[in-house]
Amino acid sequence: MKAKWLPIAAAVTAALASQAAFAVDFHGYFRSGVGVSGDGDMVKYNVNKVGRLGNENDTYGEVQLGQEVFNKDGKTFYVDSMFAMASNGSNDWEGTGTVCNFDAKQCNGDSDFALRQFNVQAKGLLGFAPEATLWAGKRYYQRHDIHISDFYYWNISGAGAGIEGIQAGPGKISFAWVRNDRSAADVFGQYTQTGVDANGDPTYQKNEDLNVNTLDVRYAGIPLWQDGSLEVGAMYALVNETDAQKDLKNDNMKNGVMLTAELTQGILGGFNKTVLQYGTEGYSKTMAFYGDGSWYGAEAKDGADGFRIINHGVISMGDSWDLSHMLSYGVGNKMWDGNDSWTAFAGVVRPVYKWNDVMKTEFEFGYGKDTNKSTSGSKTSNDYQKFTVAQAFAAGKGFWARPEIRVFASYLKQGGDGNNNVFNSGKDDNTMNYGVQAEAWW
């Protein structure tokens, strides 16, 4: 794996070095640290539902390099790239990639590397909209997220193309076509039995992923009143099955629509966002399972639909306190045989006390509850809880100031119907995380 990345890294470095070194844009993100729990290493537990503070047990990093490679007569071309690494942070020299023996159901290696972005962005090329950006390649595309729960609720990042930022009246309109394939394992099963060999043992064929193309249109920056704006958008998922895949499911999976409206209000030196979303067919699962639109549950039952309401924001409460919060309520209807509805609620709040310009005390409370109602009328539910306290040292006083080093302790608990002993090797319904973490972006 390492050998494969060296030529790519060398090519990127050579391309960027061909221009003046000062013109290279260098950005990135990382988090890493060390911790323990009753399960030995720290556990990462339903982050989207109960919050991420003191609830991340990985090492993750992104390195982004970009450069304007052409600028003439108002026309520009920009090349952007990003490489990412994820691991469990267990060793100094960690294995690269994950090599799996599916027969033995074993996987080795604790690190993965990915090419997250590699694209070209050009401006000034379109005579009817010189302000717009024409782009193609792989990129993060207009992602909308909630930081404290690492919850991306509107995001189709991937390989694609589009025209972004066309001035249209008071706002700007953008069009994109992005590919977001669905894992074969989730739709058809990883393998299909094809027969038996000479010894009478079954033979299998690996199934292909389901090809899904997403068409996306957004109208952003619509002014409403003082410090208030609106963004609306629609996504259309096109399912592109092969004949073999149609035979596997014994029916044609349906295309779906996801509609989003986001109201942003500046308030108390920060912001508040209210989001309304509605999805049909495969997007019903997006609403119920904290999806963002980048995966499409094409295997959902015909006629499935769902909706979601989100409110989140960050405000300043005087000179010493900041507060961030999120509330999410989503429902998916008739997503599979026997399912009438799946309801998902989550709430997270993070108050931060600032002692001085570099030291803070942070608290985070999180609660989530899922309820599955069957067509027979029976209900089952689970609830999820977390409380974290952290002493943090940051490069600045604001909520978003980074880098930050934090020492934390977290209490995690699961309750509800059935056996909730999910911690400490299946012995307890609660556990504690203790650790130290660094987080930075630049």
Tab-separated table of C-alpha atoms in Angstrom:
chain	number	residue	atom	x	y	z
A	1	MET	CA	0.000	0.000	0.000
A	2	LYS	CA	2.818	2.398	0.888
A	3	ALA	CA	4.521	1.785	-2.455
A	4	LYS	CA	1.345	2.653	-4.338
A	5	TRP	CA	1.045	6.037	-2.647
A	6	LEU	CA	4.637	7.161	-3.241
A	7	PRO	CA	4.272	7.813	-7.022
A	8	ILE	CA	1.006	9.690	-6.444
A	9	ALA	CA	2.525	11.830	-3.701
A	10	ALA	CA	5.581	12.512	-5.852
A	11	ALA	CA	3.407	13.589	-8.799
A	12	VAL	CA	1.352	15.968	-6.637
A	13	THR	CA	4.489	17.429	-5.073
A	14	ALA	CA	6.153	17.912	-8.455
A	15	ALA	CA	3.078	19.607	-9.922
A	16	LEU	CA	2.756	22.019	-7.030
A	17	ALA	CA	6.496	22.708	-6.877
A	18	SER	CA	6.505	23.728	-10.543
A	19	GLN	CA	4.975	27.057	-9.446
A	20	ALA	CA	6.215	29.475	-6.824
A	21	ALA	CA	6.243	27.756	-3.444
A	22	PHE	CA	4.416	30.636	-1.736
A	23	ALA	CA	1.353	30.020	-3.935
A	24	VAL	CA	0.601	26.582	-2.486
A	25	ASP	CA	-2.454	26.501	-0.200
A	26	PHE	CA	-1.954	24.129	2.726
A	27	HIS	CA	-4.925	23.133	4.881
A	28	GLY	CA	-5.763	20.190	7.083
A	29	TYR	CA	-7.482	18.595	10.037
A	30	PHE	CA	-6.550	15.955	12.575
A	31	ARG	CA	-7.586	14.422	15.848
A	32	SER	CA	-5.612	11.930	17.909
A	33	GLY	CA	-4.981	10.926	21.482
A	34	VAL	CA	-5.007	8.140	24.010
A	35	GLY	CA	-7.661	6.717	26.302
A	36	VAL	CA	-8.985	3.747	28.251
A	37	SER	CA	-12.345	2.303	29.262
A	38	GLY	CA	-13.756	-0.852	30.807
A	39	ASP	CA	-13.312	-2.457	27.374
A	40	GLY	CA	-9.567	-1.763	27.448
A	41	ASP	CA	-9.247	0.815	24.693
A	42	MET	CA	-11.744	3.663	24.559
A	43	VAL	CA	-15.112	2.967	22.950
A	44	LYS	CA	-16.759	5.139	20.298
A	45	TYR	CA	-20.475	5.075	21.003
A	46	ASN	CA	-23.281	6.522	18.824
A	47	VAL	CA	-21.458	9.807	18.220
A	48	ASN	CA	-24.248	11.270	16.044
A	49	LYS	CA	-26.765	10.732	18.863
A	50	VAL	CA	-24.873	11.636	22.041
A	51	GLY	CA	-22.002	13.867	20.886
A	52	ARG	CA	-18.342	13.498	20.048
A	53	LEU	CA	-16.545	15.129	22.993
A	54	GLY	CA	-14.679	12.388	24.886
A	55	ASN	CA	-16.254	9.841	22.538
A	56	GLU	CA	-13.702	9.387	19.741
A	57	ASN	CA	-11.154	6.591	19.881
A	58	ASP	CA	-9.420	7.037	16.543
A	59	THR	CA	-6.587	8.871	14.871
A	60	TYR	CA	-7.844	10.721	11.801
A	61	GLY	CA	-6.084	13.277	9.631
A	62	GLU	CA	-6.558	15.173	6.367
A	63	VAL	CA	-3.847	17.023	4.433
A	64	GLN	CA	-5.054	19.372	1.694
A	65	LEU	CA	-2.780	20.929	-0.941
A	66	GLY	CA	-4.052	23.220	-3.650
A	67	GLN	CA	-2.741	25.765	-6.116
A	68	GLU	CA	-3.933	28.180	-8.740
A	69	VAL	CA	-2.163	26.976	-11.900
A	70	PHE	CA	-3.557	29.492	-14.405
A	71	ASN	CA	-4.713	33.111	-14.188
A	72	LYS	CA	-5.191	35.185	-17.304
A	73	ASP	CA	-7.783	37.701	-18.501
A	74	GLY	CA	-10.082	36.927	-15.571
A	75	LYS	CA	-9.962	33.182	-16.164
A	76	THR	CA	-8.483	30.935	-13.489
A	77	PHE	CA	-7.841	27.229	-12.956
A	78	TYR	CA	-7.259	25.757	-9.514
A	79	VAL	CA	-6.122	22.201	-8.688
A	80	ASP	CA	-7.120	20.859	-5.281
A	81	SER	CA	-6.130	17.644	-3.529
A	82	MET	CA	-6.637	15.960	-0.170
A	83	PHE	CA	-5.269	12.771	1.328
A	84	ALA	CA	-6.699	11.266	4.514
A	85	MET	CA	-5.642	8.636	7.008
A	86	ALA	CA	-7.701	6.817	9.636
A	87	SER	CA	-6.487	4.331	12.238
A	88	ASN	CA	-7.113	3.130	15.759
A	89	GLY	CA	-3.943	4.860	16.941
A	90	SER	CA	-2.648	1.732	18.640
A	91	ASN	CA	0.981	1.798	17.480
A	92	ASP	CA	3.799	4.015	16.288
A	93	TRP	CA	4.132	2.281	12.890
A	94	GLU	CA	0.659	1.143	11.965
A	95	GLY	CA	-0.357	-1.299	9.251
A	96	THR	CA	-1.609	0.191	5.997
A	97	GLY	CA	-4.875	-0.947	4.488
A	98	THR	CA	-7.146	-3.733	5.607
A	99	VAL	CA	-6.538	-7.191	4.184
A	100	CYS	CA	-9.452	-9.545	4.755
A	101	ASN	CA	-9.836	-13.295	4.468
A	102	PHE	CA	-13.598	-13.574	3.958
A	103	ASP	CA	-13.641	-17.342	4.346
A	104	ALA	CA	-11.972	-17.088	7.739
A	105	LYS	CA	-13.886	-13.884	8.564
A	106	GLN	CA	-10.652	-12.173	9.647
A	107	CYS	CA	-9.135	-8.784	8.790
A	108	ASN	CA	-5.614	-7.512	9.452
A	109	GLY	CA	-4.264	-3.971	9.442
A	110	ASP	CA	-5.339	-0.965	11.496
A	111	SER	CA	-4.867	1.974	9.089
A	112	ASP	CA	-6.594	3.105	5.923
A	113	PHE	CA	-5.562	5.798	3.470
A	114	ALA	CA	-7.921	7.528	1.075
A	115	LEU	CA	-7.892	10.096	-1.701
A	116	ARG	CA	-10.704	12.328	-0.439
A	117	GLN	CA	-10.370	15.160	-2.970
A	118	PHE	CA	-8.701	15.652	-6.361
A	119	ASN	CA	-10.395	18.131	-8.661
A	120	VAL	CA	-10.098	21.101	-10.964
A	121	GLN	CA	-12.065	24.304	-10.305
A	122	ALA	CA	-12.232	26.951	-13.038
A	123	LYS	CA	-13.708	30.461	-12.897
A	124	GLY	CA	-14.442	33.073	-15.531
A	125	LEU	CA	-15.067	30.547	-18.300
A	126	LEU	CA	-18.831	30.905	-18.606
A	127	GLY	CA	-19.836	34.044	-20.441
A	128	PHE	CA	-23.361	34.006	-19.027
A	129	ALA	CA	-22.020	33.611	-15.447
A	130	PRO	CA	-18.370	34.678	-15.115
A	131	GLU	CA	-18.679	34.550	-11.327
A	132	ALA	CA	-19.528	30.825	-11.351
A	133	THR	CA	-17.154	27.914	-10.806
A	134	LEU	CA	-16.994	25.042	-13.278
A	135	TRP	CA	-15.594	21.963	-11.573
A	136	ALA	CA	-14.938	18.263	-12.143
A	137	GLY	CA	-13.230	15.539	-10.145
A	138	LYS	CA	-13.563	14.304	-6.595
A	139	ARG	CA	-14.362	16.869	-3.922
A	140	TYR	CA	-16.127	17.829	-0.741
A	141	TYR	CA	-19.271	19.492	-2.068
A	142	GLN	CA	-21.170	22.082	-0.016
A	143	ARG	CA	-21.216	19.970	3.130
A	144	HIS	CA	-23.626	20.868	5.958
A	145	ASP	CA	-22.826	19.395	9.362
A	146	ILE	CA	-23.195	19.691	13.123
A	147	HIS	CA	-19.734	19.833	14.652
A	148	ILE	CA	-20.478	18.647	18.181
A	149	SER	CA	-22.055	15.389	16.969
A	150	ASP	CA	-20.028	14.954	13.758
A	151	PHE	CA	-23.390	14.702	11.987
A	152	TYR	CA	-23.424	15.523	8.260
A	153	TYR	CA	-27.060	15.965	7.286
A	154	TRP	CA	-26.644	17.388	3.746
A	155	ASN	CA	-23.645	16.167	1.819
A	156	ILE	CA	-23.089	14.356	-1.486
A	157	SER	CA	-19.303	14.607	-1.626
A	158	GLY	CA	-17.655	12.299	-4.136
A	159	ALA	CA	-16.602	12.074	-7.764
A	160	GLY	CA	-18.637	14.308	-10.034
A	161	ALA	CA	-18.938	17.597	-11.898
A	162	GLY	CA	-20.976	20.762	-11.728
A	163	ILE	CA	-21.434	24.492	-12.023
A	164	GLU	CA	-21.379	26.308	-8.690
A	165	GLY	CA	-22.383	29.797	-7.628
A	166	ILE	CA	-24.393	31.243	-10.538
A	167	GLN	CA	-25.810	34.586	-9.457
A	168	ALA	CA	-29.595	34.351	-9.846
A	169	GLY	CA	-31.545	37.181	-8.298
A	170	PRO	CA	-30.714	37.639	-4.624
A	171	GLY	CA	-29.025	34.255	-4.224
A	172	LYS	CA	-26.763	31.822	-6.037
A	173	ILE	CA	-27.725	28.589	-7.748
A	174	SER	CA	-25.528	25.490	-8.135
A	175	PHE	CA	-25.889	22.272	-10.135
A	176	ALA	CA	-23.972	19.033	-9.574
A	177	TRP	CA	-23.862	15.421	-10.733
A	178	VAL	CA	-22.131	13.127	-8.229
A	179	ARG	CA	-21.729	9.369	-8.060
A	180	ASN	CA	-22.629	7.739	-4.719
A	181	ASP	CA	-22.703	3.954	-5.247
A	182	ARG	CA	-24.419	1.726	-2.679
A	183	SER	CA	-22.491	-1.175	-1.181
A	184	ALA	CA	-23.467	-4.539	-2.651
A	185	ALA	CA	-23.254	-6.059	0.830
A	186	ASP	CA	-26.099	-3.783	2.020
A	187	VAL	CA	-28.330	-4.330	-1.013
A	188	PHE	CA	-27.737	-7.789	-2.460
A	189	GLY	CA	-25.341	-9.435	-0.025
A	190	GLN	CA	-21.586	-9.536	-0.562
A	191	TYR	CA	-21.701	-12.838	-2.454
A	192	THR	CA	-24.209	-14.882	-4.443
A	193	GLN	CA	-24.019	-18.665	-4.570
A	194	THR	CA	-23.488	-19.788	-8.162
A	195	GLY	CA	-23.467	-23.569	-7.704
A	196	VAL	CA	-21.265	-26.302	-6.266
A	197	ASP	CA	-17.810	-27.548	-7.156
A	198	ALA	CA	-16.692	-31.125	-7.850
A	199	ASN	CA	-16.524	-31.821	-4.110
A	200	GLY	CA	-20.061	-30.625	-3.566
A	201	ASP	CA	-18.942	-27.428	-1.823
A	202	PRO	CA	-20.807	-24.226	-2.719
A	203	THR	CA	-19.222	-21.711	-5.087
A	204	TYR	CA	-19.769	-17.974	-4.863
A	205	GLN	CA	-19.530	-14.870	-7.013
A	206	LYS	CA	-18.775	-11.427	-5.566
A	207	ASN	CA	-21.598	-8.983	-6.283
A	208	GLU	CA	-20.961	-5.562	-7.795
A	209	ASP	CA	-21.893	-2.397	-5.937
A	210	LEU	CA	-25.130	-0.750	-7.022
A	211	ASN	CA	-24.450	2.251	-9.262
A	212	VAL	CA	-26.290	5.371	-8.008
A	213	ASN	CA	-25.969	8.833	-9.554
A	214	THR	CA	-27.184	11.910	-7.688
A	215	LEU	CA	-28.400	15.070	-9.424
A	216	ASP	CA	-28.256	18.042	-7.070
A	217	VAL	CA	-29.566	21.615	-7.354
A	218	ARG	CA	-29.280	24.274	-4.631
A	219	TYR	CA	-30.264	27.916	-4.267
A	220	ALA	CA	-28.331	29.559	-1.444
A	221	GLY	CA	-27.919	32.932	0.198
A	222	ILE	CA	-31.530	34.074	-0.113
A	223	PRO	CA	-31.828	37.112	2.207
A	224	LEU	CA	-34.936	37.177	4.406
A	225	TRP	CA	-34.444	39.794	7.125
A	226	GLN	CA	-31.581	41.136	9.227
A	227	ASP	CA	-28.997	38.369	9.746
A	228	GLY	CA	-31.441	35.818	8.311
A	229	SER	CA	-31.007	33.782	5.123
A	230	LEU	CA	-32.455	30.712	3.437
A	231	GLU	CA	-30.992	27.878	1.385
A	232	VAL	CA	-33.119	25.310	-0.453
A	233	GLY	CA	-32.165	22.274	-2.499
A	234	ALA	CA	-33.318	19.093	-4.165
A	235	MET	CA	-31.465	15.833	-4.806
A	236	TYR	CA	-32.592	13.135	-7.207
A	237	ALA	CA	-31.046	9.668	-6.869
A	238	LEU	CA	-30.929	7.673	-10.113
A	239	VAL	CA	-30.557	3.922	-9.576
A	240	ASN	CA	-28.646	2.308	-12.434
A	241	GLU	CA	-29.070	-1.449	-11.975
A	242	THR	CA	-27.481	-4.067	-14.185
A	243	ASP	CA	-29.657	-6.896	-15.505
A	244	ALA	CA	-27.931	-9.279	-13.110
A	245	GLN	CA	-28.751	-7.039	-10.152
A	246	LYS	CA	-32.403	-6.833	-11.181
A	247	ASP	CA	-32.518	-10.624	-11.044
A	248	LEU	CA	-30.934	-10.656	-7.576
A	249	LYS	CA	-33.604	-8.368	-6.088
A	250	ASN	CA	-36.409	-9.744	-8.278
A	251	ASP	CA	-37.727	-6.202	-8.742
A	252	ASN	CA	-36.603	-2.781	-9.889
A	253	MET	CA	-35.355	-0.501	-7.150
A	254	LYS	CA	-36.848	2.982	-7.287
A	255	ASN	CA	-35.313	6.416	-7.753
A	256	GLY	CA	-35.869	8.899	-4.929
A	257	VAL	CA	-36.016	12.595	-4.087
A	258	MET	CA	-34.575	14.430	-1.076
A	259	LEU	CA	-35.721	18.005	-0.391
A	260	THR	CA	-33.988	20.348	2.075
A	261	ALA	CA	-34.658	23.849	3.394
A	262	GLU	CA	-32.227	25.493	5.825
A	263	LEU	CA	-32.924	28.744	7.661
A	264	THR	CA	-29.855	30.474	9.139
A	265	GLN	CA	-30.162	33.245	11.721
A	266	GLY	CA	-27.298	35.215	13.223
A	267	ILE	CA	-27.822	35.554	16.959
A	268	LEU	CA	-25.793	36.528	20.054
A	269	GLY	CA	-22.515	36.622	18.184
A	270	GLY	CA	-23.125	33.183	16.698
A	271	PHE	CA	-25.750	31.414	14.622
A	272	ASN	CA	-28.798	29.188	14.734
A	273	LYS	CA	-29.906	26.880	11.907
A	274	THR	CA	-33.274	25.194	11.447
A	275	VAL	CA	-33.410	22.440	8.830
A	276	LEU	CA	-36.421	20.700	7.280
A	277	GLN	CA	-35.856	17.623	5.094
A	278	TYR	CA	-38.119	15.199	3.261
A	279	GLY	CA	-37.105	12.044	1.389
A	280	THR	CA	-38.854	9.438	-0.741
A	281	GLU	CA	-37.989	5.787	-1.438
A	282	GLY	CA	-34.322	5.133	-0.500
A	283	TYR	CA	-33.958	8.535	1.139
A	284	SER	CA	-36.410	7.369	3.819
A	285	LYS	CA	-33.442	5.620	5.443
A	286	THR	CA	-31.457	8.855	5.332
A	287	MET	CA	-34.078	10.485	7.548
A	288	ALA	CA	-34.194	7.646	10.087
A	289	PHE	CA	-30.518	6.698	10.340
A	290	TYR	CA	-28.607	9.994	10.433
A	291	GLY	CA	-27.699	9.878	6.753
A	292	ASP	CA	-26.569	12.851	4.685
A	293	GLY	CA	-27.703	11.951	1.169
A	294	SER	CA	-24.342	10.530	0.126
A	295	TRP	CA	-25.709	6.994	0.383
A	296	TYR	CA	-29.043	5.890	-0.989
A	297	GLY	CA	-31.025	3.043	0.583
A	298	ALA	CA	-32.354	1.746	-2.752
A	299	GLU	CA	-33.418	-1.506	-1.133
A	300	ALA	CA	-36.147	0.288	0.860
A	301	LYS	CA	-39.702	-0.906	0.355
A	302	ASP	CA	-41.629	0.721	-2.519
A	303	GLY	CA	-43.451	3.831	-1.334
A	304	ALA	CA	-41.190	4.436	1.667
A	305	ASP	CA	-40.726	8.040	2.734
A	306	GLY	CA	-39.521	10.072	5.702
A	307	PHE	CA	-38.810	13.507	7.124
A	308	ARG	CA	-36.392	15.168	9.517
A	309	ILE	CA	-36.304	18.370	11.597
A	310	ILE	CA	-32.977	19.683	12.896
A	311	ASN	CA	-32.016	22.700	14.952
A	312	HIS	CA	-28.429	23.505	15.870
A	313	GLY	CA	-26.142	26.429	16.563
A	314	VAL	CA	-23.433	28.145	18.600
A	315	ILE	CA	-23.970	31.287	20.676
A	316	SER	CA	-21.984	33.382	23.134
A	317	MET	CA	-23.452	33.900	26.599
A	318	GLY	CA	-21.353	36.779	27.845
A	319	ASP	CA	-17.582	36.948	27.975
A	320	SER	CA	-17.075	33.671	29.855
A	321	TRP	CA	-19.563	31.182	28.387
A	322	ASP	CA	-20.218	29.683	24.935
A	323	LEU	CA	-23.000	27.224	24.170
A	324	SER	CA	-23.438	24.813	21.271
A	325	HIS	CA	-26.465	22.582	20.820
A	326	MET	CA	-28.239	20.265	18.406
A	327	LEU	CA	-31.719	18.715	18.283
A	328	SER	CA	-32.742	16.193	15.628
A	329	TYR	CA	-36.003	14.334	15.064
A	330	GLY	CA	-36.360	12.000	12.103
A	331	VAL	CA	-38.915	9.451	10.899
A	332	GLY	CA	-38.643	6.785	8.211
A	333	ASN	CA	-41.838	5.034	7.104
A	334	LYS	CA	-42.339	1.532	5.710
A	335	MET	CA	-38.669	0.979	4.931
A	336	TRP	CA	-38.789	-2.814	4.904
A	337	ASP	CA	-41.361	-5.602	5.227
A	338	GLY	CA	-42.892	-5.538	8.684
A	339	ASN	CA	-41.738	-1.977	9.446
A	340	ASP	CA	-44.352	0.731	9.944
A	341	SER	CA	-42.006	3.492	11.109
A	342	TRP	CA	-38.593	4.164	12.647
A	343	THR	CA	-38.291	7.261	14.824
A	344	ALA	CA	-34.919	8.740	15.790
A	345	PHE	CA	-34.492	11.548	18.314
A	346	ALA	CA	-31.205	13.048	19.495
A	347	GLY	CA	-30.184	16.047	21.558
A	348	VAL	CA	-26.693	17.275	22.473
A	349	VAL	CA	-25.629	20.399	24.362
A	350	ARG	CA	-22.061	21.598	24.988
A	351	PRO	CA	-21.565	24.542	27.407
A	352	VAL	CA	-17.990	25.893	27.570
A	353	TYR	CA	-16.552	28.032	30.378
A	354	LYS	CA	-13.538	30.133	29.359
A	355	TRP	CA	-11.087	30.759	32.202
A	356	ASN	CA	-8.784	32.887	30.100
A	357	ASP	CA	-7.487	33.154	26.533
A	358	VAL	CA	-6.085	29.608	26.484
A	359	MET	CA	-7.914	27.520	29.108
A	360	LYS	CA	-11.512	26.228	29.095
A	361	THR	CA	-13.712	23.739	30.902
A	362	GLU	CA	-16.116	21.933	28.569
A	363	PHE	CA	-19.211	19.895	29.368
A	364	GLU	CA	-21.288	17.819	26.984
A	365	PHE	CA	-24.637	16.130	27.627
A	366	GLY	CA	-26.137	13.842	24.997
A	367	TYR	CA	-29.316	11.775	24.771
A	368	GLY	CA	-30.805	9.780	21.914
A	369	LYS	CA	-33.731	7.406	21.455
A	370	ASP	CA	-34.725	5.126	18.578
A	371	THR	CA	-38.186	3.556	18.328
A	372	ASN	CA	-39.138	0.887	15.798
A	373	LYS	CA	-42.867	0.363	15.244
A	374	SER	CA	-43.912	-2.785	13.364
A	375	THR	CA	-46.932	-3.159	11.094
A	376	SER	CA	-48.522	-5.258	13.835
A	377	GLY	CA	-48.402	-2.255	16.187
A	378	SER	CA	-45.664	-3.490	18.528
A	379	LYS	CA	-42.834	-1.131	19.504
A	380	THR	CA	-39.238	-1.600	20.568
A	381	SER	CA	-36.904	1.177	21.609
A	382	ASN	CA	-33.408	1.925	22.843
A	383	ASP	CA	-32.017	5.054	24.458
A	384	TYR	CA	-28.446	6.330	24.578
A	385	GLN	CA	-26.802	8.665	27.091
A	386	LYS	CA	-23.460	10.390	27.526
A	387	PHE	CA	-21.981	12.958	29.887
A	388	THR	CA	-18.478	14.373	29.406
A	389	VAL	CA	-16.362	16.848	31.317
A	390	ALA	CA	-13.087	18.072	29.826
A	391	GLN	CA	-10.350	20.504	30.767
A	392	ALA	CA	-9.059	22.054	27.556
A	393	PHE	CA	-6.169	24.240	26.435
A	394	ALA	CA	-6.737	26.037	23.129
A	395	ALA	CA	-5.056	28.562	20.845
A	396	GLY	CA	-7.608	31.270	21.588
A	397	LYS	CA	-10.734	32.031	23.573
A	398	GLY	CA	-13.483	31.414	21.006
A	399	PHE	CA	-15.553	28.246	20.666
A	400	TRP	CA	-13.866	27.392	17.357
A	401	ALA	CA	-10.309	28.115	18.509
A	402	ARG	CA	-7.917	25.322	17.519
A	403	PRO	CA	-5.514	23.598	18.069
A	404	GLU	CA	-6.948	22.285	21.322
A	405	ILE	CA	-5.660	19.724	23.823
A	406	ARG	CA	-8.286	18.316	26.159
A	407	VAL	CA	-8.222	15.946	29.147
A	408	PHE	CA	-11.613	14.288	29.566
A	409	ALA	CA	-13.811	11.760	31.334
A	410	SER	CA	-17.054	10.423	29.814
A	411	TYR	CA	-19.910	8.329	31.180
A	412	LEU	CA	-21.811	6.254	28.593
A	413	LYS	CA	-25.024	4.289	29.099
A	414	GLN	CA	-27.568	2.389	26.989
A	415	GLY	CA	-31.106	1.504	28.022
A	416	GLY	CA	-34.407	0.409	26.548
A	417	ASP	CA	-35.948	-2.865	25.432
A	418	GLY	CA	-33.903	-6.043	25.286
A	419	ASN	CA	-30.359	-6.701	26.475
A	420	ASN	CA	-28.433	-3.429	26.672
A	421	ASN	CA	-25.181	-4.851	28.000
A	422	VAL	CA	-23.119	-3.478	25.116
A	423	PHE	CA	-20.081	-2.389	27.171
A	424	ASN	CA	-17.257	-4.132	28.987
A	425	SER	CA	-17.340	-7.234	26.780
A	426	GLY	CA	-21.128	-7.531	27.023
A	427	LYS	CA	-21.257	-7.395	30.812
A	428	ASP	CA	-22.591	-3.896	31.521
A	429	ASP	CA	-25.012	-1.309	30.178
A	430	ASN	CA	-22.601	1.541	31.029
A	431	THR	CA	-18.908	2.378	30.982
A	432	MET	CA	-16.418	5.208	31.443
A	433	ASN	CA	-13.954	6.702	28.969
A	434	TYR	CA	-10.836	8.514	30.206
A	435	GLY	CA	-8.283	10.118	27.964
A	436	VAL	CA	-6.425	12.994	26.358
A	437	GLN	CA	-7.121	14.234	22.834
A	438	ALA	CA	-5.713	16.841	20.481
A	439	GLU	CA	-7.797	18.385	17.680
A	440	ALA	CA	-6.676	20.924	15.091
A	441	TRP	CA	-7.658	22.467	11.786
A	442	TRP	CA	-5.789	25.038	9.735
